[in-house]
Coordinates of C-alpha atoms in Angstrom, one line a residue:
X1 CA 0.8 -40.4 -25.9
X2 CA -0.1 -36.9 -25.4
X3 CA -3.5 -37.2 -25.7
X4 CA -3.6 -40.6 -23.1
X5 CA -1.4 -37.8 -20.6
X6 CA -4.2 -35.4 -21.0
X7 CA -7.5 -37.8 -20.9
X8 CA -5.5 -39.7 -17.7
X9 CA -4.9 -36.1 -16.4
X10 CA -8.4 -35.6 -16.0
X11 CA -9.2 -38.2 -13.2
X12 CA -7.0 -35.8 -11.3
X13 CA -9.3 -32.7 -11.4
X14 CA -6.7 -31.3 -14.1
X15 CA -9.9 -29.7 -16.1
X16 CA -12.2 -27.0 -14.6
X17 CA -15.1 -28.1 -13.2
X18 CA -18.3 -28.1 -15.9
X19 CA -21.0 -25.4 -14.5
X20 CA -23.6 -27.1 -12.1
X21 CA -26.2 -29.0 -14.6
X22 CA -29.6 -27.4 -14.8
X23 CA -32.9 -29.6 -15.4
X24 CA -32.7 -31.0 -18.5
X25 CA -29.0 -28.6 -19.6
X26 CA -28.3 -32.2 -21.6
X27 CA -30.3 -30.7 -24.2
X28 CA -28.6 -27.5 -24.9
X29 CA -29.0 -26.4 -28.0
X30 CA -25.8 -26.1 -30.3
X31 CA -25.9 -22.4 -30.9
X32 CA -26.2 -22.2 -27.1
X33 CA -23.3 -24.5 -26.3
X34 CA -21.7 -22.4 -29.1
X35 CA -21.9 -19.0 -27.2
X36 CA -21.1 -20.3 -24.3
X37 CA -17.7 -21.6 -25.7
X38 CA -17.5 -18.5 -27.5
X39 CA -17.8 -16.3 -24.0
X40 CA -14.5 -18.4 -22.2
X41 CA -12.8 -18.2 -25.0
X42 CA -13.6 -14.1 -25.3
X43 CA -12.8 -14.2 -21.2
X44 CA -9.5 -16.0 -21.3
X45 CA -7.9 -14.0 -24.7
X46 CA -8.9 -10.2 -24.4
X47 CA -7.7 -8.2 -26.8
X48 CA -6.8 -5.5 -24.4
X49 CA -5.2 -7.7 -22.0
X50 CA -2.5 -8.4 -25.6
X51 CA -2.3 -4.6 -25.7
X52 CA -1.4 -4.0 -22.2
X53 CA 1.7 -7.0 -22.0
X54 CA 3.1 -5.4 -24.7
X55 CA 3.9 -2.3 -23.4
X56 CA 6.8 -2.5 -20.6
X57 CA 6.5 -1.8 -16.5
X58 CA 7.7 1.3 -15.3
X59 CA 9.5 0.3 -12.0
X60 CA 10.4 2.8 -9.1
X61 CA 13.6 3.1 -6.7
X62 CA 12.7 3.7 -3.3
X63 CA 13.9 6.8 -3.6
X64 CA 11.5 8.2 -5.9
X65 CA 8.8 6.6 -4.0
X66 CA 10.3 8.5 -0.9
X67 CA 10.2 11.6 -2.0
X68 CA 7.2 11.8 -4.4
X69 CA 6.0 10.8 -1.5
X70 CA 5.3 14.3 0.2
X71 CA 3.9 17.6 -1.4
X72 CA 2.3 20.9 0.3
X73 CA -0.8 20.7 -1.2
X74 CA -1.6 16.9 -1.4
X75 CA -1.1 16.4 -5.1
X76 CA 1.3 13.7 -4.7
X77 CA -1.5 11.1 -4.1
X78 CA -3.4 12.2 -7.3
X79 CA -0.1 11.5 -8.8
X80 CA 0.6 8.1 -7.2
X81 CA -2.9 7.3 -8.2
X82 CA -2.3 7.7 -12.0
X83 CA 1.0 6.0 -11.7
X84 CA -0.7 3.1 -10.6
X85 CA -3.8 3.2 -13.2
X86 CA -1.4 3.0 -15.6
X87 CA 0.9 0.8 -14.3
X88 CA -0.9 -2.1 -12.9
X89 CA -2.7 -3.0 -15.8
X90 CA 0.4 -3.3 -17.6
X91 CA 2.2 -5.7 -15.0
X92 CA -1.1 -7.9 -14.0
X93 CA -0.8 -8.7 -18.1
X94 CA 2.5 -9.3 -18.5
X95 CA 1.7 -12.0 -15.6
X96 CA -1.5 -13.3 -17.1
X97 CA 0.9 -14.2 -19.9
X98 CA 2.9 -16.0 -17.6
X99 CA -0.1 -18.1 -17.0
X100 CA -0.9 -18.9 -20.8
X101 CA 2.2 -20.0 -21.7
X102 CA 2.2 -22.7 -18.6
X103 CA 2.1 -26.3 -20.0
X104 CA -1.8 -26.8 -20.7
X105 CA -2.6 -29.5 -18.3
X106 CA -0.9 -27.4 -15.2
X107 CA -2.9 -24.8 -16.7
X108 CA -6.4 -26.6 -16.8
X109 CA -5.7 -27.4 -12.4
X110 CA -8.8 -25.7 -11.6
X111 CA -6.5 -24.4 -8.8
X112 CA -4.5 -22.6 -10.9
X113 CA -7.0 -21.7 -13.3
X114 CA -8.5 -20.0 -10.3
X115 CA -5.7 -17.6 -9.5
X116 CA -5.2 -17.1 -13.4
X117 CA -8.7 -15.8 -13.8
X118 CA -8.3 -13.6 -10.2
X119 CA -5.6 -11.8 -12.3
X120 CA -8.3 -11.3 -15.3
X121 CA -11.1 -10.3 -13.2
X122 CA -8.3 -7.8 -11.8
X123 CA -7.2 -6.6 -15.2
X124 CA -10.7 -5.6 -15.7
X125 CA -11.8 -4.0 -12.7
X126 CA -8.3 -1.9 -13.4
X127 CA -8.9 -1.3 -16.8
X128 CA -12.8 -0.1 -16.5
X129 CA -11.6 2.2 -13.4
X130 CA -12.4 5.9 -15.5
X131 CA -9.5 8.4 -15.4
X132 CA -9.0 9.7 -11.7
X133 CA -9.5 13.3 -11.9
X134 CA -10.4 14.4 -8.3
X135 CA -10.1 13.3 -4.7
X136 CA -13.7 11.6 -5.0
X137 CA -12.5 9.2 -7.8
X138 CA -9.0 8.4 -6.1
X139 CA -10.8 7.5 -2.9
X140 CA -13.0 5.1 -4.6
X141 CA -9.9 3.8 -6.5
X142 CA -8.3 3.1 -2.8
X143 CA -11.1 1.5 -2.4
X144 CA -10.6 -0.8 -5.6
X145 CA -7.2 -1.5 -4.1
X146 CA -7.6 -2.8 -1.2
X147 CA -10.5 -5.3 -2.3
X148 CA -7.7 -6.3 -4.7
X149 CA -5.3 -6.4 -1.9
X150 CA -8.0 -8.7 0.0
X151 CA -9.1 -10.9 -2.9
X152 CA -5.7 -11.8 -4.1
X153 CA -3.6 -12.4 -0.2
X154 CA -4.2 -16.5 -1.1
X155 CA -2.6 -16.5 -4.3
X156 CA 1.0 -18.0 -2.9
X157 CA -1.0 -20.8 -1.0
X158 CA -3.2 -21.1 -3.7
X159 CA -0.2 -21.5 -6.5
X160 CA 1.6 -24.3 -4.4
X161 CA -1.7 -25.9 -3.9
X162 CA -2.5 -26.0 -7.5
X163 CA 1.2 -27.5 -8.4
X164 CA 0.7 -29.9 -5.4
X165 CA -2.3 -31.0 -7.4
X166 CA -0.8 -32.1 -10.5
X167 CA 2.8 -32.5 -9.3
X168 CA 2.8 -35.8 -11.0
X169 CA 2.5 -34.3 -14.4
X170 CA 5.5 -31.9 -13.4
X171 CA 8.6 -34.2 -14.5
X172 CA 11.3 -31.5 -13.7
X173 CA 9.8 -28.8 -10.6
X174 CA 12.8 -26.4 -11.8
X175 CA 11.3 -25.8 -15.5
X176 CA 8.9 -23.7 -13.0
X177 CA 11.1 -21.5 -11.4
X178 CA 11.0 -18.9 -13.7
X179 CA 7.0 -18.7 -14.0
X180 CA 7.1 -18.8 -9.7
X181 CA 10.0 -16.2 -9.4
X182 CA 8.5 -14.1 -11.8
X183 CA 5.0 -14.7 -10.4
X184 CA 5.8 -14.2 -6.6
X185 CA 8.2 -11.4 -7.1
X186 CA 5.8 -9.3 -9.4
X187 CA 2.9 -10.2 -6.8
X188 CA 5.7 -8.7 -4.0
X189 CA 6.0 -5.6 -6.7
X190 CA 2.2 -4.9 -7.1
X191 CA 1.0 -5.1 -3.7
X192 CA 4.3 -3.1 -2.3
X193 CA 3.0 -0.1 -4.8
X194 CA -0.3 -0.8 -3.7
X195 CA 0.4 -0.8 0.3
X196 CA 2.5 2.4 -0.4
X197 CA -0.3 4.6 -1.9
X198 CA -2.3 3.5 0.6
X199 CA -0.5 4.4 3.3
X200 CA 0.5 8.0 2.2
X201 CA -3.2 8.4 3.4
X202 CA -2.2 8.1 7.0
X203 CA 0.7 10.1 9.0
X204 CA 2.7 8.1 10.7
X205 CA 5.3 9.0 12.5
X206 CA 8.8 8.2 10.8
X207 CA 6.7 6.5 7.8
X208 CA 6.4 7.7 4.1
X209 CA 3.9 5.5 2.9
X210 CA 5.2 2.0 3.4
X211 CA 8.9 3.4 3.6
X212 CA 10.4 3.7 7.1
X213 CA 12.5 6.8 7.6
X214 CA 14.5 5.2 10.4
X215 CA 14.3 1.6 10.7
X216 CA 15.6 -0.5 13.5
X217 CA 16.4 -3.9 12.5
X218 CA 16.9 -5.1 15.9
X219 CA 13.3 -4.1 16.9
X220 CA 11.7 -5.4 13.9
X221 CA 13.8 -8.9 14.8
X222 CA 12.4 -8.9 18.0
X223 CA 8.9 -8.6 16.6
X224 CA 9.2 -11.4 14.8
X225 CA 11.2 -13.6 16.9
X226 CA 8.3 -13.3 19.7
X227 CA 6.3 -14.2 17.0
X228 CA 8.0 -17.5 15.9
X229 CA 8.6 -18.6 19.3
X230 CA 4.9 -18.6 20.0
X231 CA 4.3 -20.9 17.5
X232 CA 7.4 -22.8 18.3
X233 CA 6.1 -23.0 21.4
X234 CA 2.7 -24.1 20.7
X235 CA 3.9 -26.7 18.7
X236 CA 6.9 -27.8 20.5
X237 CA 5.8 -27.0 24.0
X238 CA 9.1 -24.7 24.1
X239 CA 11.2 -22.5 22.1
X240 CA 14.8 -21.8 21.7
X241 CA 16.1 -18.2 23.3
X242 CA 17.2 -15.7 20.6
X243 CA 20.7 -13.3 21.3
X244 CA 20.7 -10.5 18.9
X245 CA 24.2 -9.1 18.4
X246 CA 26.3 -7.0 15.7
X247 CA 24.9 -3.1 15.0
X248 CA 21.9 -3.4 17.0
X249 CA 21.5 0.2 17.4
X250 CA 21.4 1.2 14.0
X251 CA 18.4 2.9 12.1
X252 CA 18.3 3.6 8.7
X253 CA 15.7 4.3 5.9
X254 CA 14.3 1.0 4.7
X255 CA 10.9 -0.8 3.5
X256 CA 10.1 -3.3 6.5
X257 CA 7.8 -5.1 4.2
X258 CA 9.7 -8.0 2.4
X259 CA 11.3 -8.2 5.9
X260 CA 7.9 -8.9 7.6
X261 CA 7.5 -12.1 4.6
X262 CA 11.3 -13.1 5.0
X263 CA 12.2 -13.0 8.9
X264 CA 9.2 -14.8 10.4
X265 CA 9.9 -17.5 7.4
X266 CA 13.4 -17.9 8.3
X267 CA 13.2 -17.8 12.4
X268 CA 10.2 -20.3 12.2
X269 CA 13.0 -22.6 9.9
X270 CA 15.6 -22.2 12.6
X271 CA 13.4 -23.1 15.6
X272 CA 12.0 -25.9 14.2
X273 CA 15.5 -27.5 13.2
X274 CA 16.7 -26.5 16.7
X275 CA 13.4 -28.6 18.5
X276 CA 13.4 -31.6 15.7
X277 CA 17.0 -32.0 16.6
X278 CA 16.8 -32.3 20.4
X279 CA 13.9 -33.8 21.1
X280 CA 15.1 -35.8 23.7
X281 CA 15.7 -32.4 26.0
X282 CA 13.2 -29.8 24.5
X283 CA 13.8 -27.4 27.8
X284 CA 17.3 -27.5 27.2
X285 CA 17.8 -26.9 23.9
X286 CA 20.9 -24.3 22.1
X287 CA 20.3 -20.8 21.3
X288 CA 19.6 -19.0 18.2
X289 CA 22.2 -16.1 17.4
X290 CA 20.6 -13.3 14.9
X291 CA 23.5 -11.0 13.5
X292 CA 22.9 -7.3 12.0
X293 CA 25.8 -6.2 9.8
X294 CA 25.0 -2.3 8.5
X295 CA 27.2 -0.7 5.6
X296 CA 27.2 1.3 3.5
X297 CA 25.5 -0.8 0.6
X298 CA 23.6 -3.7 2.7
X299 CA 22.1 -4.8 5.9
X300 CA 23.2 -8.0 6.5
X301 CA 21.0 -10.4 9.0
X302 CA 22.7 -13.7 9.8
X303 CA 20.6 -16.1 11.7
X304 CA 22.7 -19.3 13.3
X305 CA 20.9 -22.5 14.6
X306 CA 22.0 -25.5 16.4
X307 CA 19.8 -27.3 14.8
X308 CA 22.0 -30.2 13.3
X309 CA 22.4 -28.8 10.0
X310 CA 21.2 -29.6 6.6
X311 CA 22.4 -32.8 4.7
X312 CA 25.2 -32.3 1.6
X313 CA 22.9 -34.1 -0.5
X314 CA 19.6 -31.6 0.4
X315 CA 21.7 -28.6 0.9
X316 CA 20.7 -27.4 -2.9
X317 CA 17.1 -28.5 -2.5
X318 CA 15.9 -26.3 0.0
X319 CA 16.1 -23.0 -2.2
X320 CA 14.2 -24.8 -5.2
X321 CA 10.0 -25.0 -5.2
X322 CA 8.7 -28.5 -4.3
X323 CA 5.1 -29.8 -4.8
X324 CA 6.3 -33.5 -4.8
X325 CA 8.3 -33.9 -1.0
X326 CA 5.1 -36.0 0.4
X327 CA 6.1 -39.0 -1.5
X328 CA 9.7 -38.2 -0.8
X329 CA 9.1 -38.3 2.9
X330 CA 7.8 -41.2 3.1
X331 CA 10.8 -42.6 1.5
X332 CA 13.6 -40.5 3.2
X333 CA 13.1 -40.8 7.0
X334 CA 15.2 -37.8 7.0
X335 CA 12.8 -35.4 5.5
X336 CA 10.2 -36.4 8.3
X337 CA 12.6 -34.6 10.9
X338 CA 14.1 -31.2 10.8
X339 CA 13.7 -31.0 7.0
X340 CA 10.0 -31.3 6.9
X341 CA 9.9 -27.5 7.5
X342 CA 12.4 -26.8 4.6
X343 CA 10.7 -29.1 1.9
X344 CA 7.0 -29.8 2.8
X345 CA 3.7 -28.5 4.2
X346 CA 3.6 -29.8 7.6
X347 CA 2.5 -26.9 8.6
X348 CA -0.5 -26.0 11.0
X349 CA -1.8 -23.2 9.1
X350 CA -1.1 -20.0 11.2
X351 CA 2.1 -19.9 10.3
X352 CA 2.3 -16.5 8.6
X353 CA 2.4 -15.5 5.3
X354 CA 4.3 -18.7 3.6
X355 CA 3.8 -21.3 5.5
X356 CA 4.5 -24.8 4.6
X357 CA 4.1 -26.1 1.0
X358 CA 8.3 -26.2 0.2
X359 CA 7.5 -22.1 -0.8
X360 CA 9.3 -20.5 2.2
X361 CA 13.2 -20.9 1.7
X362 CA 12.7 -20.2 -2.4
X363 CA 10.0 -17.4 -2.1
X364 CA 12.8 -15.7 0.6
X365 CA 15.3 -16.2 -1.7
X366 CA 13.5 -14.7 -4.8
X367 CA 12.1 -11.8 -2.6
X368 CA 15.6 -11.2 -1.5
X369 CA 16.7 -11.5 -5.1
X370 CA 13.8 -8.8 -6.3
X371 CA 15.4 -6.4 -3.9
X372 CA 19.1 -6.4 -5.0
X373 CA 20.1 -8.4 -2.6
X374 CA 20.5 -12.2 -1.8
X375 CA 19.6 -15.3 0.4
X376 CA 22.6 -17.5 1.1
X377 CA 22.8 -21.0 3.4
X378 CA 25.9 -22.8 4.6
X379 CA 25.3 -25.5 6.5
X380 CA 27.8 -27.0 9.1
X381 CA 26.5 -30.6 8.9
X382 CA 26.2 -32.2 12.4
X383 CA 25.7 -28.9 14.2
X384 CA 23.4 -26.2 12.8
X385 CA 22.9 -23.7 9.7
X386 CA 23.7 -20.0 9.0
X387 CA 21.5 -18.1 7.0
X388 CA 23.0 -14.9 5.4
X389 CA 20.4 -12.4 4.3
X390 CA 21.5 -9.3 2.6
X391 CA 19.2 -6.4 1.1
X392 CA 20.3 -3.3 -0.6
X393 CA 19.8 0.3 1.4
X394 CA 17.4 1.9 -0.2
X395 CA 19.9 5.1 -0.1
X396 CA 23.3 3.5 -0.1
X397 CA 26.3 3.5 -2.5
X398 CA 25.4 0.9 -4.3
X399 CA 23.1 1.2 -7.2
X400 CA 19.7 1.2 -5.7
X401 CA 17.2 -2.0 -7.0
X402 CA 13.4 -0.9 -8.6
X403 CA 10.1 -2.3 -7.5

């Protein structure tokens, strides 16, 4: 049975693809074909890539990133630099792990194959970087970074691509929820340190590294919001007004980053449910009300729709990864409305850094999750949705979360 699965699998591009056919490569000799099998095998299983995933990842608080993140004569960025030599190695194995121990024929997707050997041509590049001594060598390791940073911004499309390719060999989509938190949130992780050693190149004003010394969360909603409404409106022809209330003046040290992954993800959800579920009268269509709790432990964002609500019977499906919500679709009129957004990719593409694919609400949530805090929906079926964001201060009373 399990060998029909994995012959039948292959009709559905679940191997990778054989390299293009030279004249007369039928004929390749057997000690050829027999180095050549030998070099993938060598690629895929490294020993040093085993030595690496044994050792564990050091993660920071904020905090120490914060204020390692200053010095009078510079050396903090040589020090930064060898955090990270040492430290990314470590966690981009612990991941490539992740991707051997996936079932083999979600492993063989050539999709996923591709974002599992990204991570070992990473490893490398990491790995071969010689010891940074000097300012010359951690400017050419900047350098490595942000090709890194560059080659690797796909890899959340790419992932629910790949599962979208062989969701019919996925019987139960929640047996990958541990592989995808773990993926996404270490992915969040690397390229957060990343970004922040970056940054302590440039001086901006109220910024240390990717850490904000005083952030407002009303102007960073308002960033986004203009954001989502323009794509609201290019879709929709109009988009619903937003009211900000709550502490709108407050300003506190805080890393916008997940924000600038979770807000536009979560307006764009709002606005669509709110145009979906009066399309009869898109100019005259309800509000959306964004509210900013500050304490002492959190920042609380609660974003309120009109927008009809979410079914009982969906209500625990939105936070959970889909691949397989075409065919639903087609069965459940309902998911071709408001819940399209929530559960599938009918997205146009520009939509920011998640967009479509069934990866926004569950990639929020595990971001939120990463960063001690926690994405909650109740829905008030037959009139809208409240969605309660919370994410721990980075200085507060509560114990502070690593990254």
């Amino acid at each position: 049975e399990m060998l029909r699965r994995v012959l039948g699998g292959r009709r559905g591009g679940a191997l990778p693809p054989r390299p293009p056919a030279r004249a007369a490569a039928d004929q390749t000799p057997p000690d050829l074909a027999r180095e050549r099998s030998k070099a993938v095998t060598s690629f895929y299983h490294q020993p040093a890539i085993d030595i690496a995933a044994e050792k564990p990842s050091v993660r920071l608080t904020p905090t120490t990133m914060l204020y390692s993140g200053r010095s009078q004569d510079g050396s903090h960025i040589l020090k930064s630099a060898r955090y990270l030599q040492q430290e990314l190695p470590v966690r981009i194995a612990h991941r490539i792990k992740g991707f051997r121990s996936l079932p083999f024929i979600i492993g063989c997707n050539p999709t996923i194959l591709h974002v599992h050997e990204l991570y070992i041509r990473a490893f490398q590049k990491l790995s071969e970087f010689p010891p940074i001594q000097a300012q010359g060598d951690e400017a050419r390791y900047c350098a490595l970074l942000r090709q890194l940073l560059e080659d690797h911004k796909d890899v959340v499309t790419l992932l629910a691509e790949g599962l979208r390719e062989c969701r019919r060999h996925i019987q139960d989509e929640r047996l990958l929820r541990p592989f995808l938190d773990k993926t996404l949130t270490s992915r969040l992780g690397m390229r957060m340190l990343a970004a922040h050693h970056l940054a302590l190149h440039e001086d901006k004003p109220d910024f240390v590294g990717i850490i904000c010394t005083r952030l407002s969360p009303k102007k960073l909603i308002e960033k986004w919001v203009d954001f989502a409404r323009r794509l609201c409106e290019h879709q929709y022809g109009n988009a619903p007004r937003v009211r900000i209330n709550g502490h709108v003046a407050a300003r506190f040290p805080f890393i916008p980053l997940p924000l600038d992954y979770v807000l536009p993800e979560l307006l764009k959800n709002a606005m669509r449910a709110t145009m979906e579920s009066h399309l009869d009268t898109p100019y005259n269509v309800p509000d959306i009300v964004v509210t900013i709790a500050n304490n002492d432990i959190d920042l609380v964002i609660r974003i309120s729709d009109r927008g009809g609500g979410i079914p009982h019977d969906l209500l625990d499906k939105v936070t959970e990864y889909h691949f397989s919500t075409a065919e639903a679709s087609a069965q459940d009129p309902r998911l071709g409305g408001p819940f399209r957004n929530l559960l599938d990719l009918s997205n146009s593409g520009q939509a920011g850094p998640m967009h479509g694919f069934g990866f926004g609400l569950p990639t929020s949530r595990a971001y939120a999750e990463y960063l001690g805090g926690s994405l909650c929906l109740q829905s008030l079926q037959g009139v809208g949705t409240d969605v309660y964001l919370r994410l721990r201060h980075i200085d507060g009373k509560g114990e502070s979360f690593r990254i």
